[in-house]
mmCIF file of C-alpha atoms in Angstrom:
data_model
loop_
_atom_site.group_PDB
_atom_site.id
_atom_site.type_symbol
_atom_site.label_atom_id
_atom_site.label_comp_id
_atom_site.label_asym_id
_atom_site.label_seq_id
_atom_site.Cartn_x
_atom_site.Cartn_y
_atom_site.Cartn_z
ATOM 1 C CA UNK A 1 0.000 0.000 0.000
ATOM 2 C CA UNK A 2 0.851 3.828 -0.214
ATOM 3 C CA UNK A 3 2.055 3.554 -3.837
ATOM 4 C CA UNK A 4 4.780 5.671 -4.580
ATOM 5 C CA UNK A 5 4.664 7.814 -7.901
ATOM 6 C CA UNK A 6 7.137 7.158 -10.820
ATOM 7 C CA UNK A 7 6.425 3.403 -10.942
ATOM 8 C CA UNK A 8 3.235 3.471 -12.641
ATOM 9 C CA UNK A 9 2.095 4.068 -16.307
ATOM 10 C CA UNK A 10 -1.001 6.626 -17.133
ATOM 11 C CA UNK A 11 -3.083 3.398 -17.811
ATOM 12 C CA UNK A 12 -3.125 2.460 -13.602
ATOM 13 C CA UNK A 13 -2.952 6.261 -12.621
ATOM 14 C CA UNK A 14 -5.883 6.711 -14.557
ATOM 15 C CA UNK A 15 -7.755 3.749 -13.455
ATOM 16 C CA UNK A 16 -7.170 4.579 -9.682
ATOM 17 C CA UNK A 17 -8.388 8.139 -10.405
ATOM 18 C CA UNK A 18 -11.926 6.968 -12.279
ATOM 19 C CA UNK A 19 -12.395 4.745 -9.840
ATOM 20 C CA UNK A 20 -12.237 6.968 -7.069
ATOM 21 C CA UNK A 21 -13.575 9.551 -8.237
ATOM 22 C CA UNK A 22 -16.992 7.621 -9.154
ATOM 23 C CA UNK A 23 -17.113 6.680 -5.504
ATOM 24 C CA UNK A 24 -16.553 10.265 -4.108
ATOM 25 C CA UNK A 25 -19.278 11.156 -6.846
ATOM 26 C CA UNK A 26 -21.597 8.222 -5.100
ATOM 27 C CA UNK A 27 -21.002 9.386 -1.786
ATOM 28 C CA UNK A 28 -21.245 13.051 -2.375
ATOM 29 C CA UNK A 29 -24.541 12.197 -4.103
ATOM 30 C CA UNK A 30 -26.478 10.273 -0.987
ATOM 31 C CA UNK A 31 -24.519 10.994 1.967
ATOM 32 C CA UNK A 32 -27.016 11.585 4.648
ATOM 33 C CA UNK A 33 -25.859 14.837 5.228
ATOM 34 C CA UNK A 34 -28.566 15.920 7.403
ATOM 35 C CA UNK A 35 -26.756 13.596 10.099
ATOM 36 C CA UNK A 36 -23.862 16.163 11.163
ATOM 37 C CA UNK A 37 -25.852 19.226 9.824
ATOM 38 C CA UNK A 38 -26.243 21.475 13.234
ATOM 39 C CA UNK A 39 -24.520 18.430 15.208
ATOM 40 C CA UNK A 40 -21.301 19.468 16.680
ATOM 41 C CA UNK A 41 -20.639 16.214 18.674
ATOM 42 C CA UNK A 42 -21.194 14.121 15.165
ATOM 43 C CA UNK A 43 -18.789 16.631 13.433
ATOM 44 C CA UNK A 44 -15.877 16.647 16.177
ATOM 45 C CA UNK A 45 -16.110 12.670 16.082
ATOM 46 C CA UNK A 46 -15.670 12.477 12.533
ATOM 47 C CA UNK A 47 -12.849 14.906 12.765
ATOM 48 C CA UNK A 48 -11.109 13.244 15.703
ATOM 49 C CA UNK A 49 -11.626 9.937 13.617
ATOM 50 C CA UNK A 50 -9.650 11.409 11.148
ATOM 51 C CA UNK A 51 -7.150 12.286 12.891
ATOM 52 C CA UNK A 52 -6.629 9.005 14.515
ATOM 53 C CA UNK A 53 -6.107 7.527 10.623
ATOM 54 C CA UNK A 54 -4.232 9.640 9.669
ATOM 55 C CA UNK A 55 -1.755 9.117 12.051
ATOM 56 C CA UNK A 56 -2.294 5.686 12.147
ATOM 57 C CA UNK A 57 -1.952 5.518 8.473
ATOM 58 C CA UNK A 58 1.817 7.861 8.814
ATOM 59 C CA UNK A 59 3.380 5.303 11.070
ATOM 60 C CA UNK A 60 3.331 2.196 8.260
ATOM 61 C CA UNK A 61 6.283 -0.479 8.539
ATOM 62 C CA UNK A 62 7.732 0.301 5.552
ATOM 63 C CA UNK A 63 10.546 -2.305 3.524
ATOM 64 C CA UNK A 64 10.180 -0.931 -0.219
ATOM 65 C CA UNK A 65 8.291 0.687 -2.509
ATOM 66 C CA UNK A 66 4.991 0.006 -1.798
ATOM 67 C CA UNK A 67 5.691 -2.340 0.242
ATOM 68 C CA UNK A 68 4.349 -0.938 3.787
ATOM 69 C CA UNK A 69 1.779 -2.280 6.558
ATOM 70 C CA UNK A 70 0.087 -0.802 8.739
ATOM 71 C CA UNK A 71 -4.065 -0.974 10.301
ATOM 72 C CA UNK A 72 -6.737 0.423 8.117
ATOM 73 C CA UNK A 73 -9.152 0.530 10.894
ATOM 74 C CA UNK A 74 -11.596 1.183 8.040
ATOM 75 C CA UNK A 75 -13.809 -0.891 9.035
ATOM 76 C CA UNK A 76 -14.783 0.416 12.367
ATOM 77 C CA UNK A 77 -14.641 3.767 10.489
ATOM 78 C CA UNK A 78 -17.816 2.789 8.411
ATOM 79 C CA UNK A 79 -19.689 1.077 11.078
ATOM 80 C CA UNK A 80 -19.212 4.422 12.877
ATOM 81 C CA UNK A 81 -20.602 6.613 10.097
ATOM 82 C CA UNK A 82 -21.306 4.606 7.227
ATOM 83 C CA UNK A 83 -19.577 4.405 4.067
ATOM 84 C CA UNK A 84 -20.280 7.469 2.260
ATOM 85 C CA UNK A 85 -18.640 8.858 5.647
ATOM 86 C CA UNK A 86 -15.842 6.612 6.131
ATOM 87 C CA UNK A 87 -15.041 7.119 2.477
ATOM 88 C CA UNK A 88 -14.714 10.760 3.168
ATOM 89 C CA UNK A 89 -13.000 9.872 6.613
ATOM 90 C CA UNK A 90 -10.093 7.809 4.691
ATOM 91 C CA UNK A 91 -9.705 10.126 1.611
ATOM 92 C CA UNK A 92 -9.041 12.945 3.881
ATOM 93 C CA UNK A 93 -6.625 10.960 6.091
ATOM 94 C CA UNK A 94 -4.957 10.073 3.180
ATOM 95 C CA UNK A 95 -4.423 13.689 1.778
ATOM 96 C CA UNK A 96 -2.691 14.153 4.633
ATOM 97 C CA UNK A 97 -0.429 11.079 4.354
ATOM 98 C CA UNK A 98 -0.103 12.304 0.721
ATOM 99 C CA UNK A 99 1.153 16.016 1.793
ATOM 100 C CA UNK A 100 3.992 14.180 4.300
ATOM 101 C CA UNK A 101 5.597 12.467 1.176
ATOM 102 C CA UNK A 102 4.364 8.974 2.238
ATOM 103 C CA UNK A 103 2.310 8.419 -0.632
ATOM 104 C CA UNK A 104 2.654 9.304 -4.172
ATOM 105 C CA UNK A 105 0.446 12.299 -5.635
ATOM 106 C CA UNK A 106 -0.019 10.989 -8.901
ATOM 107 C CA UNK A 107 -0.974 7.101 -7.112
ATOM 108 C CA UNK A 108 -3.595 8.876 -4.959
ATOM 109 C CA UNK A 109 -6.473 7.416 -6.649
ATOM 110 C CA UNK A 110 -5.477 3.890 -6.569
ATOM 111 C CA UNK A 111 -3.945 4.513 -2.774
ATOM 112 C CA UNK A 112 -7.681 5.465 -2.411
ATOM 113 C CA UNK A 113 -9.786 2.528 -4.221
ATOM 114 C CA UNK A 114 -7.377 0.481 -1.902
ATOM 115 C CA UNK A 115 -7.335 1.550 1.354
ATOM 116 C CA UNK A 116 -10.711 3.519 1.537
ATOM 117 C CA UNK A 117 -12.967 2.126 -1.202
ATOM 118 C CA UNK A 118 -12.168 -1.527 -1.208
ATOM 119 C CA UNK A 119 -11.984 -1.961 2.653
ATOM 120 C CA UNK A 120 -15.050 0.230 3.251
ATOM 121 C CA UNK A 121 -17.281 -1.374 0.344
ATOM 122 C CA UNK A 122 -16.295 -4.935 1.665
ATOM 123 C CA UNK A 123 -17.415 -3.797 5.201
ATOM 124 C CA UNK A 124 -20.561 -2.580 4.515
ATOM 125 C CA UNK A 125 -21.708 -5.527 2.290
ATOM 126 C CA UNK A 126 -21.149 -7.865 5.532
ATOM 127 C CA UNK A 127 -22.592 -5.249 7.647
ATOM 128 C CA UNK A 128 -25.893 -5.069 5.205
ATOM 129 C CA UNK A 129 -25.991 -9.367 4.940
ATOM 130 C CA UNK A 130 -25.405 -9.426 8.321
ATOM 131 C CA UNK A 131 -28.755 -7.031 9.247
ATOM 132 C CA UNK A 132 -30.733 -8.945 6.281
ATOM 133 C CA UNK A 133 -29.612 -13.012 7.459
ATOM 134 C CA UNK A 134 -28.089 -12.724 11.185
ATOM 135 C CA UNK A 135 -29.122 -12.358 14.489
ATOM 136 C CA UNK A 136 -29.379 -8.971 15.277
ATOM 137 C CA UNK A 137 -27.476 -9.566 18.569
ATOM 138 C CA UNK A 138 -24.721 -8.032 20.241
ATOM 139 C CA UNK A 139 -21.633 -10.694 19.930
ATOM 140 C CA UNK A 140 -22.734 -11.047 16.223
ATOM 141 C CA UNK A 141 -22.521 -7.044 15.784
ATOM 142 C CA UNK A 142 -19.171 -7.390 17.155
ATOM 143 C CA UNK A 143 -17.981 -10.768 15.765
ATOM 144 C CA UNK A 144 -19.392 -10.634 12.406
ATOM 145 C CA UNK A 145 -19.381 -6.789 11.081
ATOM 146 C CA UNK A 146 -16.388 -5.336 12.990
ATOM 147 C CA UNK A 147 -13.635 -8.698 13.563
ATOM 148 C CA UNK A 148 -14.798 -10.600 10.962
ATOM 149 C CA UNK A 149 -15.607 -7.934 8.373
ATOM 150 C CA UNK A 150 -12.322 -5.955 9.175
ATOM 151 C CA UNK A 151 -10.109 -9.806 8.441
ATOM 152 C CA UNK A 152 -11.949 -9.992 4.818
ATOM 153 C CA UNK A 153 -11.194 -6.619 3.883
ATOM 154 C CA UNK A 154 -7.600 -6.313 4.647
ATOM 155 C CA UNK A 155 -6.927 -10.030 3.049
ATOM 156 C CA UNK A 156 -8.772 -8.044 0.227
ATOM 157 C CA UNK A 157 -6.840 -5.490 0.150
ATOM 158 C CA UNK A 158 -3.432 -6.820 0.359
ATOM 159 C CA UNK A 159 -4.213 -8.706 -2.219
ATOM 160 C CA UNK A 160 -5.477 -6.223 -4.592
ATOM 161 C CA UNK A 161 -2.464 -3.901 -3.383
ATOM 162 C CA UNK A 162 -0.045 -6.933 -4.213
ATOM 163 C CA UNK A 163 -1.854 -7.388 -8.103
ATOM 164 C CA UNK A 164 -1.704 -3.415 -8.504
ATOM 165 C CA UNK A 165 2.126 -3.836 -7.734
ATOM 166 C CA UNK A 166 2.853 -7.525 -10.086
ATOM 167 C CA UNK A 167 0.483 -6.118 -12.993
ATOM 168 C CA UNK A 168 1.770 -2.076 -12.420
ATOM 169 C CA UNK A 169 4.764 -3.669 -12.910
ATOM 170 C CA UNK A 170 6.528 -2.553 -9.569
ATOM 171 C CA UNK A 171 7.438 -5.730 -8.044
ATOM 172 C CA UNK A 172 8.447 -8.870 -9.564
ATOM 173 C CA UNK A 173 6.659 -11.713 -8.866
ATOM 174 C CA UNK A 174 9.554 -13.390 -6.724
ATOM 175 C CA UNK A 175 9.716 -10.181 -4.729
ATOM 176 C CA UNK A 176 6.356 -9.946 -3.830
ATOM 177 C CA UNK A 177 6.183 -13.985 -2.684
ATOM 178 C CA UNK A 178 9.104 -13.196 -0.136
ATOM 179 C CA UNK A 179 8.651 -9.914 1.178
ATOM 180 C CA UNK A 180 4.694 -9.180 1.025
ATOM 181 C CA UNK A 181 2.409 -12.044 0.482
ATOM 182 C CA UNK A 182 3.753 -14.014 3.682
ATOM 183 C CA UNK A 183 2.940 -11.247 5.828
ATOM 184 C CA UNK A 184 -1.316 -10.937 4.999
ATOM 185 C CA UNK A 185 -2.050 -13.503 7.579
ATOM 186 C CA UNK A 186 0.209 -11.371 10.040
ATOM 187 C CA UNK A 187 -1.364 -8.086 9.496
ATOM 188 C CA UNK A 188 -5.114 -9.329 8.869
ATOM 189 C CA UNK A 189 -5.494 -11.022 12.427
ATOM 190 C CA UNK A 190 -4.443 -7.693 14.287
ATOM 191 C CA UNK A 191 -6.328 -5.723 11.913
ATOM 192 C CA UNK A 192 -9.252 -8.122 12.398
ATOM 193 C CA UNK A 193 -8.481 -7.476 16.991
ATOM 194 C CA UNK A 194 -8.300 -4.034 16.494
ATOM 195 C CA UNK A 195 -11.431 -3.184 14.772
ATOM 196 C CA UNK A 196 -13.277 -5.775 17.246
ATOM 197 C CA UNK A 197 -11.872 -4.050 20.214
ATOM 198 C CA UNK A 198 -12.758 -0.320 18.882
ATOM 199 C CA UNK A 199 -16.305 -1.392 17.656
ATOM 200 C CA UNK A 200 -16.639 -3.012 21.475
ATOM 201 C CA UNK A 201 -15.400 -0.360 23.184
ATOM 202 C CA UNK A 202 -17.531 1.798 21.363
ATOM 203 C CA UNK A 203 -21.199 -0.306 21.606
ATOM 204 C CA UNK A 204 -20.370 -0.244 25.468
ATOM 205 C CA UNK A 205 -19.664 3.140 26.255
ATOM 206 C CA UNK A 206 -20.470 5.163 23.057
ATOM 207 C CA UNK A 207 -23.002 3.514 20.975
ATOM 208 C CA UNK A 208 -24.105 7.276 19.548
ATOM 209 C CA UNK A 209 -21.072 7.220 17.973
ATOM 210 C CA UNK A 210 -21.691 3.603 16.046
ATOM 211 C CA UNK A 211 -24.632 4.659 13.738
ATOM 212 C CA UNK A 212 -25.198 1.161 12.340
ATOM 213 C CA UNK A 213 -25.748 -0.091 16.051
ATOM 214 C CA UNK A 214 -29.081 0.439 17.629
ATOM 215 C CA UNK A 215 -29.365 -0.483 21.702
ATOM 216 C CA UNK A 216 -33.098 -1.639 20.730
ATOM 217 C CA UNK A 217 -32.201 -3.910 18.501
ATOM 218 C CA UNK A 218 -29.134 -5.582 19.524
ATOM 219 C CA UNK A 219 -29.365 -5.507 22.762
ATOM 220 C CA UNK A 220 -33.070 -5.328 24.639
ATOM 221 C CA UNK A 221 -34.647 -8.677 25.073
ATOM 222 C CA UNK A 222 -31.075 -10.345 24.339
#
């Protein structure tokens, strides 16, 4: 992830930029904007939120170009204000990681599709089947959409990254076998704890802040 500039011909620069740019377009279009509008607490969280990414997103583990780990915690992000949010959330952290010189300018859409569009899109698809064909119960909230959610998207993700960097043309495909692939199952269990824990944390003492969580529904009766 964080895809460095110079690496990449016009065809994936211009892919990463469509594609984000369609799902800005999307979210722009039915964001529930009347959510935050007049709510201060609503617009400090997201703000904090963002924040916390971005500086999360600034300390990766770094060991080439492109080559860098570090937690997403997108999914929590979108359970917390859904995804046209969380899109908007991640793109801004990422400006920021942009502006530090961690990410390449020119790469910013496809640094987007893959750590904001991919990771939120996945989350909210299990968060949806999960409503639709689960028990709408606590541990299952917790389990399913934040632990279990946040694992699929980040084995996603390092996947797609690692495909954006074979077909791009960045990394060789012995490269990517020895120093990346062998380290998804290390990142997408604490990615997977992480998410759990801050989706936990949040049902128990700030369920406000979760706006896909309802106390009536996953909790009375239970």
């Amino acid at each position: 992830m964080n895809l460095p500039d110079g690496h990449f011909s016009l065809f994936w620069i211009g892919i990463g930029w469509m594609l984000f740019a369609l799902a800005i377009i999307w979210s722009i279009r039915t964001a529930p904007w009347h959510k935050i509008k007049g709510d201060s607490e609503a617009q400090h969280v997201f703000i904090g939120t963002t924040v916390i990414l971005f500086f999360l997103w600034i300390s990766s583990a770094s060991i080439g170009d492109g080559l860098s780990f570090h937690v997403l915690l997108v999914t929590a992000v979108t359970l917390m204000f859904g995804p046209q949010f969380a899109l908007f959330s991640a793109s801004l952290a990422l400006v920021g990681v942009t502006l530090m010189g961690k990410s390449g300018a020119m790469m910013f859409g496809m640094n987007a599709v893959l750590m904001a569009v991919i990771p939120v899109s996945i989350s909210w698809i299990m968060a949806v089947l999960a409503y639709r064909y689960l028990e709408r119960h606590f541990f299952v909230f917790v389990l399913f959409n934040a632990f279990f959610a946040a694992a699929a998207s980040t084995f996603a993700v390092l996947l797609a990254a690692a495909a954006v960097m074979w077909l791009g043309g960045l990394h060789e495909t012995e490269k990517l076998t020895q120093s990346f692939l062998p380290y998804i199952p290390m990142m997408v269990i604490p990615e997977a704890f992480a998410n759990g824990l801050v989706i936990l944390t949040l049902v128990i003492l700030k369920p406000q802040w979760v706006s896909c969580f309802d106390d009536d529904e996953f909790l009375k009766g239970k």
